[in-house]
XYZ file of C-alpha atoms in Angstrom:
114
model
C -37.704 30.120 -34.010
C -33.995 29.334 -33.894
C -31.146 30.731 -35.985
C -27.493 29.723 -36.171
C -24.762 32.015 -37.425
C -21.131 31.367 -38.278
C -19.396 34.306 -36.584
C -15.978 35.917 -36.522
C -15.111 38.042 -33.502
C -12.138 40.384 -33.810
C -10.527 39.973 -30.385
C -7.340 41.465 -28.964
C -5.680 38.129 -29.774
C -6.851 38.191 -33.404
C -9.957 36.826 -35.137
C -11.881 34.035 -33.401
C -14.346 31.805 -35.280
C -17.470 30.423 -33.632
C -21.169 29.598 -33.864
C -23.906 31.760 -32.366
C -27.256 30.012 -31.815
C -30.270 32.190 -31.023
C -33.798 31.161 -29.977
C -36.598 33.732 -29.998
C -39.621 33.811 -27.692
C -41.324 37.093 -28.517
C -38.710 39.798 -27.974
C -36.738 37.641 -25.501
C -33.641 35.925 -26.922
C -31.660 33.022 -25.457
C -28.932 30.906 -26.923
C -25.276 30.027 -26.924
C -21.968 31.173 -28.325
C -19.602 28.310 -29.118
C -16.186 29.969 -29.264
C -12.600 28.703 -28.808
C -13.766 25.417 -27.314
C -16.205 26.917 -24.789
C -19.988 27.186 -24.944
C -21.166 30.479 -23.425
C -24.797 31.155 -22.475
C -26.403 34.128 -24.252
C -29.535 36.047 -23.258
C -31.058 39.354 -24.198
C -33.776 41.130 -26.116
C -34.640 42.067 -29.670
C -35.561 45.751 -29.960
C -38.464 46.988 -32.087
C -36.004 47.893 -34.887
C -34.666 44.296 -34.916
C -31.378 45.093 -33.169
C -30.264 42.424 -30.689
C -28.976 43.441 -27.260
C -27.245 40.392 -25.781
C -25.538 39.742 -22.462
C -23.066 36.872 -22.178
C -19.625 35.835 -21.023
C -16.759 34.975 -23.323
C -14.758 32.264 -21.626
C -11.110 31.756 -22.481
C -8.310 29.638 -21.046
C -7.181 32.633 -18.978
C -10.446 34.271 -17.853
C -14.165 34.793 -18.317
C -15.103 38.186 -19.754
C -18.648 39.514 -19.194
C -19.855 41.245 -22.372
C -22.709 43.265 -23.736
C -23.170 42.768 -27.474
C -25.288 44.770 -29.904
C -25.946 43.073 -33.255
C -27.761 44.196 -36.378
C -29.256 41.405 -38.486
C -29.841 42.014 -42.174
C -30.451 39.647 -45.092
C -28.734 36.606 -43.569
C -25.786 38.429 -42.060
C -24.975 40.082 -38.764
C -22.647 42.857 -37.667
C -22.065 44.418 -34.319
C -19.846 45.029 -31.336
C -19.194 43.448 -27.956
C -18.171 45.714 -25.120
C -16.487 44.612 -21.891
C -14.574 46.508 -19.221
C -11.302 45.957 -21.043
C -12.114 45.733 -24.754
C -14.407 46.296 -27.724
C -14.683 43.457 -30.229
C -16.224 43.678 -33.680
C -18.543 40.867 -34.906
C -19.393 39.655 -38.394
C -21.454 36.609 -39.231
C -23.459 34.667 -41.776
C -26.679 32.732 -41.270
C -26.089 28.961 -41.324
C -29.672 27.821 -40.735
C -33.030 29.049 -39.601
C -36.055 27.087 -38.510
C -38.142 25.751 -35.668
C -36.188 25.394 -32.440
C -36.205 21.573 -32.413
C -35.106 21.270 -36.060
C -31.908 23.295 -35.482
C -31.079 21.318 -32.335
C -31.470 18.000 -34.175
C -29.296 19.176 -37.080
C -26.582 20.337 -34.673
C -26.606 16.994 -32.796
C -26.432 15.056 -36.071
C -23.531 17.169 -37.352
C -21.576 16.675 -34.116
C -21.731 12.875 -34.651
C -19.888 13.170 -38.003
């Protein structure tokens, strides 16, 4: 199963818009965070209560920031917080699409051709 979310991350430099793609294999979660022109690899786990615990970098022009992010998914939206050594960033997001892993990949490739 794959899900894509339109996300807004409240960074120290102001809000940043991006797309979070998540693929589930049991409780293991992999995916990507497409943010400010960089695609960052995401991995983590989904807890029994549905909370996601993700580990990923956030790459910027200046540096790459390793982060731990905790997200709560509810009724097509997500909320949570990323924590790094130097900052805490609040997340909000809305589900764009949900489906089998291959279907979401094909839709994303087709959209990027437009």
